[in-house]
Coordinates of C-alpha atoms in Angstrom, one line a residue:
Chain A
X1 CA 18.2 63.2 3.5
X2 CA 17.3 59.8 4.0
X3 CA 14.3 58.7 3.3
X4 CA 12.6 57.0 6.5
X5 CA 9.1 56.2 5.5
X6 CA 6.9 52.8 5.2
X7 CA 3.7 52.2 3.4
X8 CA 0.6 51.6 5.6
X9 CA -1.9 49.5 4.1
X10 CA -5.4 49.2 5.8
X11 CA -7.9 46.6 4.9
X12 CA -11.5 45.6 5.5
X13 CA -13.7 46.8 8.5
X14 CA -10.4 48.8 9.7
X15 CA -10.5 50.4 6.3
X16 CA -13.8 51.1 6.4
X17 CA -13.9 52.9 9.6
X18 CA -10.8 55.1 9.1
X19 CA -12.0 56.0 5.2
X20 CA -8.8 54.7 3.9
X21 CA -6.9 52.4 2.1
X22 CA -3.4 53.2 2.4
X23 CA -0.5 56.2 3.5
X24 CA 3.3 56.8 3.8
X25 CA 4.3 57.3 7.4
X26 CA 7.9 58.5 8.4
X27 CA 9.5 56.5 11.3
X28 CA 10.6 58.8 14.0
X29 CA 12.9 56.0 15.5
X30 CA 15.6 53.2 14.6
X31 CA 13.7 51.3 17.2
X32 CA 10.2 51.6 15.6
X33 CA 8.0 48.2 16.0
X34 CA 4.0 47.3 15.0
X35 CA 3.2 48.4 18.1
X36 CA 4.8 52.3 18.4
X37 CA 3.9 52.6 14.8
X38 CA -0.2 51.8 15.3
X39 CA 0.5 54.0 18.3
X40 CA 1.8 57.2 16.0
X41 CA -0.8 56.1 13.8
X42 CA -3.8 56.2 16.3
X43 CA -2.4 60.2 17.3
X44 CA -3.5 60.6 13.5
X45 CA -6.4 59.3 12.6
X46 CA -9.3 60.1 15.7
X47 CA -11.1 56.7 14.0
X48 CA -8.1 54.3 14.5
X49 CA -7.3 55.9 18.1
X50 CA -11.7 55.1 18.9
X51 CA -11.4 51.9 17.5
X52 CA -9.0 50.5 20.3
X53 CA -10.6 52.6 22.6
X54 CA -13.4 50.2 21.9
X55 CA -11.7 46.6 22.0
X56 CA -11.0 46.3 18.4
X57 CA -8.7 43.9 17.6
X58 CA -6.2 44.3 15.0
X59 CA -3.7 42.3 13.1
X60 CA -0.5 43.3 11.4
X61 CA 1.8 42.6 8.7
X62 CA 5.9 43.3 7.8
X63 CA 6.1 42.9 4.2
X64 CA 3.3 40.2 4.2
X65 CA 4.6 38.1 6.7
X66 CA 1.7 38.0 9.9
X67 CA 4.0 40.1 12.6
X68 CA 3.3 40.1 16.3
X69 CA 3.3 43.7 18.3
X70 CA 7.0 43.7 18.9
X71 CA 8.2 42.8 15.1
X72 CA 10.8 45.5 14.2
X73 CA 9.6 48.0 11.1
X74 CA 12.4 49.9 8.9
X75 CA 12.3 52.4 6.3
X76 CA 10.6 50.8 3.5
X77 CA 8.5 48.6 4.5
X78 CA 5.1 47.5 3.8
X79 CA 3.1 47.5 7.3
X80 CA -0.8 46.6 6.8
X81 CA -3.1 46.3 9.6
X82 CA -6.5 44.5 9.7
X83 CA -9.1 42.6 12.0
X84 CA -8.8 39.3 12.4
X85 CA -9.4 37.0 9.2
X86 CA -12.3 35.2 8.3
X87 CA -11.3 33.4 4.8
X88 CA -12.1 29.5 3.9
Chain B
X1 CA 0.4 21.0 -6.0
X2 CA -2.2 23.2 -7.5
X3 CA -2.9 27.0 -5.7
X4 CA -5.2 29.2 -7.3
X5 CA -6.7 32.3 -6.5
X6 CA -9.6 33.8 -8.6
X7 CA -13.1 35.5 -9.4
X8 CA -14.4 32.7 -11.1
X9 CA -16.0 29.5 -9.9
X10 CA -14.4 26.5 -10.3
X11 CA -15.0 23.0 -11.8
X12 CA -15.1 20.4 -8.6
X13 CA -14.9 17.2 -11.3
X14 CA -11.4 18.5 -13.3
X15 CA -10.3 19.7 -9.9
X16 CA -10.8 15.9 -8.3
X17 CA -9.4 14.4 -11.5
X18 CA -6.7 16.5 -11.8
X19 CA -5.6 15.8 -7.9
X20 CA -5.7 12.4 -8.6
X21 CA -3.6 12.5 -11.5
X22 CA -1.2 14.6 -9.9
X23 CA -1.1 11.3 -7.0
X24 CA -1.2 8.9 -9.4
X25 CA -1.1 5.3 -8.7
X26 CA -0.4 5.5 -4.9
X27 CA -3.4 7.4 -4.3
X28 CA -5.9 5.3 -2.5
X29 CA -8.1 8.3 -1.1
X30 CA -9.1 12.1 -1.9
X31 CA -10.5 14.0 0.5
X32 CA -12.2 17.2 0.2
X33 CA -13.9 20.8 1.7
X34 CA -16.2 22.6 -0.4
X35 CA -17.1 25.8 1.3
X36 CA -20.3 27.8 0.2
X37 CA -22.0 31.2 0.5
X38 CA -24.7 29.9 3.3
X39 CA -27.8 31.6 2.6
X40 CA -30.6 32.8 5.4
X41 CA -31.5 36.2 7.4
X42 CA -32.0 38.1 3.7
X43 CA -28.1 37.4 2.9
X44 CA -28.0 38.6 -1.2
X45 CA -24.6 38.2 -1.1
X46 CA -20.5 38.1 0.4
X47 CA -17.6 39.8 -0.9
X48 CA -14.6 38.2 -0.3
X49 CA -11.7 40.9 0.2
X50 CA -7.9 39.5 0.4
X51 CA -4.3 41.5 0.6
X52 CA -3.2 40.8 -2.8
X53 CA 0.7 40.8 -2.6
X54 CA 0.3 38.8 0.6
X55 CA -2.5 36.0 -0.3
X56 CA -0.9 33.6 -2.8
X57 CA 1.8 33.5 -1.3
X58 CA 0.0 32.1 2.2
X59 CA -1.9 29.6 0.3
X60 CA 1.0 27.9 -1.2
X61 CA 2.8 28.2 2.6
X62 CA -0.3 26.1 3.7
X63 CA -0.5 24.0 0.9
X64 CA 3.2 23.1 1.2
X65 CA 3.2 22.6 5.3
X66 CA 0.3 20.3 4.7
X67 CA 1.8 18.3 2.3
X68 CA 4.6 17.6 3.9
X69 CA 3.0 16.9 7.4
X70 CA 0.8 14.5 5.8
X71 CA 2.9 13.2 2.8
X72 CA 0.2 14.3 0.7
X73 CA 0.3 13.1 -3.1
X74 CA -1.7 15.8 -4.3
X75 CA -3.0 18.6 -2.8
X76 CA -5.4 21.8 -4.3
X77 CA -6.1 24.9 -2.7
X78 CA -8.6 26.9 -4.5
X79 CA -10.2 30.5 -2.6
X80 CA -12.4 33.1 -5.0
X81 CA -12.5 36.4 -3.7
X82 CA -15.4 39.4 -5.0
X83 CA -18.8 39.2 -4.4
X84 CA -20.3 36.1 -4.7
X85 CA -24.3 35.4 -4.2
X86 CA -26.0 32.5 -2.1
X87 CA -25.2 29.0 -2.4
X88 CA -22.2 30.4 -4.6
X89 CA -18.5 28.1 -3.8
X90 CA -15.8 30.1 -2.0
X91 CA -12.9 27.7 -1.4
X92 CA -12.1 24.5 -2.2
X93 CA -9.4 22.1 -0.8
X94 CA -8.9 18.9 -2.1
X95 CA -5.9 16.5 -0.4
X96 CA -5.1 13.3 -1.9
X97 CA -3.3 10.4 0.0
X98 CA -2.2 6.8 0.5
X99 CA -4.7 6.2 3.9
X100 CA -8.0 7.7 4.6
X101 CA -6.6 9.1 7.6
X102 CA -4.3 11.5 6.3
X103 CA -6.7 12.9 3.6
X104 CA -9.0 13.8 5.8
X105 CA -6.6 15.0 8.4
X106 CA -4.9 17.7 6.1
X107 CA -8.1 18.6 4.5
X108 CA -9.3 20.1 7.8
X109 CA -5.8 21.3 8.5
X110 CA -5.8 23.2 4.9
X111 CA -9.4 25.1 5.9
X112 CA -8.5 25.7 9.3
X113 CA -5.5 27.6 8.2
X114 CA -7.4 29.4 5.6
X115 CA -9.8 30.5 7.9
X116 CA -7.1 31.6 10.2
X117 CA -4.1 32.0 8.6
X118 CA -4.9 33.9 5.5
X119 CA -5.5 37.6 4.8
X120 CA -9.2 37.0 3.3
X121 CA -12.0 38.8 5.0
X122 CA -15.5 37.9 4.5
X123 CA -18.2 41.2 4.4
X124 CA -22.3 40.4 4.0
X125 CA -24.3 42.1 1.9
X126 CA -27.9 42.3 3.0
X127 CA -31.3 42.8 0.7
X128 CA -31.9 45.6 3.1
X129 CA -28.8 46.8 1.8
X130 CA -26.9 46.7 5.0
X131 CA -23.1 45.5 4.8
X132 CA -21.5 43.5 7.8
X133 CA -18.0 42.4 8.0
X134 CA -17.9 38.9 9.8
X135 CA -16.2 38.9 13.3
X136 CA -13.4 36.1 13.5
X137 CA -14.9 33.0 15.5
X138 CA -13.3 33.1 19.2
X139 CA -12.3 29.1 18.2
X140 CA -10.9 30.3 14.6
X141 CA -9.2 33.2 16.9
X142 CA -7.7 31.0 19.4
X143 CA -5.7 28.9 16.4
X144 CA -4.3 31.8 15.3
X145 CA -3.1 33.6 18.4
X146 CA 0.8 33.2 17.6
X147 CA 0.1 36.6 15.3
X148 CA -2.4 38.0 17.8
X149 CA -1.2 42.0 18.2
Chain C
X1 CA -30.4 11.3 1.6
X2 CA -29.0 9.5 -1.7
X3 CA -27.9 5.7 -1.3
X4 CA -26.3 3.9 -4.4
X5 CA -24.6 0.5 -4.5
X6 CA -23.3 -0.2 -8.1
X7 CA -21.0 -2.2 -10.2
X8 CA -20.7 1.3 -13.0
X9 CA -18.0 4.4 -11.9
X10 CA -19.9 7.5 -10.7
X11 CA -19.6 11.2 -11.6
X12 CA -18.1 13.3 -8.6
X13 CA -19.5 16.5 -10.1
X14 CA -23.1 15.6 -10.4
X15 CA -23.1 14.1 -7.0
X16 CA -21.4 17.3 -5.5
X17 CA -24.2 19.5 -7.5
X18 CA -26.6 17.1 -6.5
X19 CA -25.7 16.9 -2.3
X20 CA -25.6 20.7 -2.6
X21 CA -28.9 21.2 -4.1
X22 CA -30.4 18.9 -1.9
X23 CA -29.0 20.7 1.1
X24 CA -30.1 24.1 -0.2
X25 CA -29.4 27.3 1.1
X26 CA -28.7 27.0 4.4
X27 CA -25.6 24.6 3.2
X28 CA -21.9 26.6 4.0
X29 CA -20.1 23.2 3.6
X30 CA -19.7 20.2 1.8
X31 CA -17.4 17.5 2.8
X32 CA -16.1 14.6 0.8
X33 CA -14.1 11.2 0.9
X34 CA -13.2 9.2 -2.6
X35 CA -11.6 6.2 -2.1
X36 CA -9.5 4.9 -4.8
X37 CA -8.5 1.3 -6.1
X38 CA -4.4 1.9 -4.9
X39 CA -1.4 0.7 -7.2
X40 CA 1.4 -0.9 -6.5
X41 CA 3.5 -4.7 -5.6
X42 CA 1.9 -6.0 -9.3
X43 CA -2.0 -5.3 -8.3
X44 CA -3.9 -5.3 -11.2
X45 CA -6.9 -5.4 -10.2
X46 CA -9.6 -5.2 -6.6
X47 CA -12.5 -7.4 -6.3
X48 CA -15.7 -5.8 -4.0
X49 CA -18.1 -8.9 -3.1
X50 CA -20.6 -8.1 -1.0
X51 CA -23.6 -9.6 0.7
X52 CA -26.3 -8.5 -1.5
X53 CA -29.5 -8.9 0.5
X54 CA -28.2 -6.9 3.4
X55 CA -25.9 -4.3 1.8
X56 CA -27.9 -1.8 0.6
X57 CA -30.4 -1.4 4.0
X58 CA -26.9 -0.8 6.1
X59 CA -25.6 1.8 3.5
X60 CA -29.0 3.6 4.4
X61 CA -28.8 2.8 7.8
X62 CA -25.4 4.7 8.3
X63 CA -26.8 7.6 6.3
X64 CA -29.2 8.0 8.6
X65 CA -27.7 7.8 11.4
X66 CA -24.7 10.1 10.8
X67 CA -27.2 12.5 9.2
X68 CA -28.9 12.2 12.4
X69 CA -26.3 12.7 14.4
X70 CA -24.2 15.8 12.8
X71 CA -27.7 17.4 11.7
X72 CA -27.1 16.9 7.7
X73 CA -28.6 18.7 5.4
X74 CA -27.4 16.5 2.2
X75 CA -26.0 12.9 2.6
X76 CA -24.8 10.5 0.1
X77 CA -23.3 7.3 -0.1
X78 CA -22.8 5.7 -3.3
X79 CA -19.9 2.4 -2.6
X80 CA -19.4 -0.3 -5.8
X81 CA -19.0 -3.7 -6.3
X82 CA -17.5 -6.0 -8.8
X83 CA -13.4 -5.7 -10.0
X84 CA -12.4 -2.4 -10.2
X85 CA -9.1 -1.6 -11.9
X86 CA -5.9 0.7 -10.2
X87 CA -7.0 4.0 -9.8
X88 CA -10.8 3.2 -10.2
X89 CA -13.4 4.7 -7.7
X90 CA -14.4 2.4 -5.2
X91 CA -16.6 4.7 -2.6
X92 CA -17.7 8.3 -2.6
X93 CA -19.0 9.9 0.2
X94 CA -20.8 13.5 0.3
X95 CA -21.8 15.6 3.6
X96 CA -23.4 18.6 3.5
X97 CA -24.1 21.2 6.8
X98 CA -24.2 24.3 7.4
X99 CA -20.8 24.2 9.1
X100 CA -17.5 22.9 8.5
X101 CA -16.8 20.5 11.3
X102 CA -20.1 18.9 10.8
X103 CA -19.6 17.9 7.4
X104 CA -15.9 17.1 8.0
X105 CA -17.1 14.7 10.8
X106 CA -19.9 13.2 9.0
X107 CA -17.5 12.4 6.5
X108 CA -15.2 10.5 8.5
X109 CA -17.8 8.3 10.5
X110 CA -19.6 7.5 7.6
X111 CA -16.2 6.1 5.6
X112 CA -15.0 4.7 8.9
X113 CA -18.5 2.3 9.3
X114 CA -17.8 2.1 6.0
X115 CA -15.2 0.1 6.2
X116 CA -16.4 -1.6 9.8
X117 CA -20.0 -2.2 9.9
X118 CA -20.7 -2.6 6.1
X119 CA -21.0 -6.3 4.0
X120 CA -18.1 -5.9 2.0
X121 CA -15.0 -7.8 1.2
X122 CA -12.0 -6.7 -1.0
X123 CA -9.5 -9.1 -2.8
X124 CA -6.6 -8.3 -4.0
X125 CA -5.8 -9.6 -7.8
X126 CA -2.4 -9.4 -9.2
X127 CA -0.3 -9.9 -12.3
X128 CA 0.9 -12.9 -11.6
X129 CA -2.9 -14.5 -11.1
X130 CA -2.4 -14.7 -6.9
X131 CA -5.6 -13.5 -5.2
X132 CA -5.8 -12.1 -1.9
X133 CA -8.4 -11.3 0.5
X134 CA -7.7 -8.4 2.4
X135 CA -7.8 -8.5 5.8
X136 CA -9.3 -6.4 8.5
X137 CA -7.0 -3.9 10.2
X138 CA -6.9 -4.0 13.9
X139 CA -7.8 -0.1 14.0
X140 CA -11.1 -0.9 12.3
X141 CA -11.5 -4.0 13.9
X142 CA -11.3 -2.6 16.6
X143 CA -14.4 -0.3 16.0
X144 CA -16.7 -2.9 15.0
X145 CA -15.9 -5.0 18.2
X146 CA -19.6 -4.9 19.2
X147 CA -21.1 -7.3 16.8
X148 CA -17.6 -9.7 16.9
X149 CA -18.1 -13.7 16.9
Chain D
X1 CA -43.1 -32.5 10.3
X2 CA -42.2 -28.7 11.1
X3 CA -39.1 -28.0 8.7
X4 CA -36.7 -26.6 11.6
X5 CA -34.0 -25.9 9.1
X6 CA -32.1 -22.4 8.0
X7 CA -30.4 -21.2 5.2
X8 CA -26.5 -20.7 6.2
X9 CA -24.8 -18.2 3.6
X10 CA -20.8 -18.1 3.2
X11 CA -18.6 -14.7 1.9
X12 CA -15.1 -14.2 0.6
X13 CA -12.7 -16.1 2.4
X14 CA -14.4 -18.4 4.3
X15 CA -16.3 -19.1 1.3
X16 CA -13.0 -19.6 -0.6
X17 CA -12.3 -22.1 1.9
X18 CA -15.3 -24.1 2.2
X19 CA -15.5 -24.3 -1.1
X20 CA -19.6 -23.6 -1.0
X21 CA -21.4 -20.6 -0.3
X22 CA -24.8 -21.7 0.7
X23 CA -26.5 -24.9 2.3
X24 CA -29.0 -25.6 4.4
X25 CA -29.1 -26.9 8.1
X26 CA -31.8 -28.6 10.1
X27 CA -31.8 -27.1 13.9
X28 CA -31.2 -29.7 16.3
X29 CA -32.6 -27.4 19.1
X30 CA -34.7 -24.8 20.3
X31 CA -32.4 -22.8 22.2
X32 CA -29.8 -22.3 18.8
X33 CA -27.5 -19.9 18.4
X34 CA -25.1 -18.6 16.0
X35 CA -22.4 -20.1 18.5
X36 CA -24.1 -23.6 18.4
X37 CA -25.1 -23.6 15.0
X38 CA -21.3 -22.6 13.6
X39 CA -20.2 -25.5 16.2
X40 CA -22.3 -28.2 14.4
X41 CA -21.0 -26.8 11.0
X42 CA -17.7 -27.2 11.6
X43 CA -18.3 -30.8 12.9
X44 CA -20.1 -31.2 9.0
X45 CA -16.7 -29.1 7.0
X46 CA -13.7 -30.1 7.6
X47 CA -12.7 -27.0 6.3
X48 CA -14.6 -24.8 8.9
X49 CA -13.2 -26.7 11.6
X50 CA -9.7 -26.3 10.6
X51 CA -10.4 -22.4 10.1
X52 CA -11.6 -21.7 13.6
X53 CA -8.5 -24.1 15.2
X54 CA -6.0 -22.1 13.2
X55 CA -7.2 -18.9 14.5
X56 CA -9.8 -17.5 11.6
X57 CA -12.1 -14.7 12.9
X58 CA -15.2 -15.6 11.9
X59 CA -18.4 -12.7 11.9
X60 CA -22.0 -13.1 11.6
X61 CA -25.7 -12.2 10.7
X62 CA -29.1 -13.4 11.1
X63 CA -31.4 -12.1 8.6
X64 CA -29.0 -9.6 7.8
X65 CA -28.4 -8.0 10.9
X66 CA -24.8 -8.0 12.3
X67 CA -25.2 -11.1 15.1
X68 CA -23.0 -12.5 18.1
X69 CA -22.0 -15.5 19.2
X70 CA -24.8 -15.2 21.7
X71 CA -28.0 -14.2 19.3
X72 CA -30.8 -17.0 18.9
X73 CA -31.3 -18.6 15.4
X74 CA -34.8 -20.2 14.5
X75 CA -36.2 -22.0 11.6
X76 CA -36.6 -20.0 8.7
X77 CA -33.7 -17.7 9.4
X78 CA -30.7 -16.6 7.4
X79 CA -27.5 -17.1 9.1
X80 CA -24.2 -15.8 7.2
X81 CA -20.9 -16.5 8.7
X82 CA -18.0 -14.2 6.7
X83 CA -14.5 -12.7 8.0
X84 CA -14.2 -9.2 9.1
X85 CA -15.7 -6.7 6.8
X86 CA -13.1 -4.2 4.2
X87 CA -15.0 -2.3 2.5
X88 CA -15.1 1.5 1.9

């Protein structure tokens, strides 16, 4: 069977509020994007799914390139979410 | 071209001559951003957190759209990440150029990126032992809403 | 507020360490503009005269005006004189606040009166013994129109 | 007698020029200017003269403040008379 899974990568405050750093999640569809996987992410974790319930904004990444909701994901890749940045 | 990305501090004199070198004769102005750990309110100290497989890879993307928007002769990007106490250095950019102008110009271009364009996140660690992650600045924000989700 | 005006090279570190100390904790950013003696066409060497009796009070004046104005914690201004060889130093200016675009700005209006409301001429010496006065450009002429002849 | 005269200082090209970068000059008036008094040195250097009629720009001070054409001289003053300023 093929294997149809991404790594999720969390970092900062987001991290901090779900209690974790980083998990494998299986797509469920050739069509997946950012946006339907945070979605299946937030039916897993109650602190995601509170977190914007309350206005949090968060960020993404495909395979360290900054993605927008509607960048495609495929088995494979590395997906990391995060609040906005605040280097420099 | 010089992109580094470390614990340590760094040395703002051999980071100035070595820009200059790397310009060479042409070079008629360096311009530069030093940020610091800004003390105040019982701050002891900000840890800098970054995606590692993502971060160098940014800076030099920044360091080499700057340069070319500004025909740069040199050009340093230096960010620390871990905790670092007050008054500590956190980044510093250095541009060097022909014309005053275009120093200047790319050195504020180079921090604004950083600050919105670059997976670091700043978290402040208080004396009362309370830890608070900035909040992005609606201005930094609004630069860097062609990757809003 | 530190004001120099001397014929010797400076140290870029110890004026760095020196603008940030004097800012103090409350500093999150130093700015800075070197301006360097630039190669090329044969130049061998720049002249700096000046106009010795007034020089030194409109160095201060613009440092305390543009600390003034963009609410500086540290300020310096340190500009030589004499013949300076390619690649030499000619002007450092330092700009510390407690946010970026204050020292960023600071930095460009002080190099920019600088080079527009200051007593100083450069001349141009080359290889093959021509001298030549530099002249004004229109852009900075332009911003020192209110005291023109 | 009163001594009405100044001290008039010369810089960089306009120095080059005149050949001289200080003299004095007794004020033929109360009502001087820096417009008048560069009017009667140019009717003294040749060289002056022929700087303003091909064009020169020509800046001031009086005791080293940046002047116009329009600010009063009086005895005792410094006047310098220099091109536009290049530092920095």
């Amino acid at each position: 069977m093929k294997d149809v899974s991404i790594t999720v990568l969390y970092f900062a405050s987001l991290r901090d509020r779900l209690g974790l750093d980083r998990e494998r999640y299986a797509l469920t569809s050739p069509d997946a994007t950012v946006a339907t996987v945070l979605d299946a992410l937030a039916e897993r974790h109650d602190a995601l799914r509170e977190a914007i319930g309350a206005g949090a904004v968060i960020r993404a990444a495909v395979n360290q390139q900054f993605a927008t909701p509607a960048t495609p994901v495929a088995a494979g890749d590395e997906v990391a979410f995060f609040p906005p940045v605040t280097g420099g | 071209m010089r992109v580094v990305l470390q614990d340590e501090a760094f040395d703002v004199a051999a980071e100035v001559d070595a820009v200059a070198r790397e310009a060479g004769v042409e070079a008629g102005a360096v311009a530069m951003f030093l940020g610091l750990v800004r003390g105040g309110d019982g701050l002891r100290a900000l840890t800098l957190e970054h995606y590692p497989r993502m971060t160098l890879a940014r800076l030099s993307a920044i360091a080499e759209e700057v340069s070319a928007r500004y025909d740069l002769l040199g050009c340093t990007i230096i960010h620390r990440v871990g905790t670092l106490g007050v008054g500590a250095p956190i980044v510093l950019v250095l541009a060097a150029a022909r014309h005053r102008g275009a120093s200047l110009e790319a050195v504020e271009t180079m921090i604004d990126w950083l600050k919105t364009r670059s997976p670091f996140w700043k978290r402040e660690d208080y004396d009362d032992g309370r830890q608070v992650w900035v909040e992005a600045r609606a201005a930094d924000d609004a630069a860097a809403a062609r990757w809003d989700l």
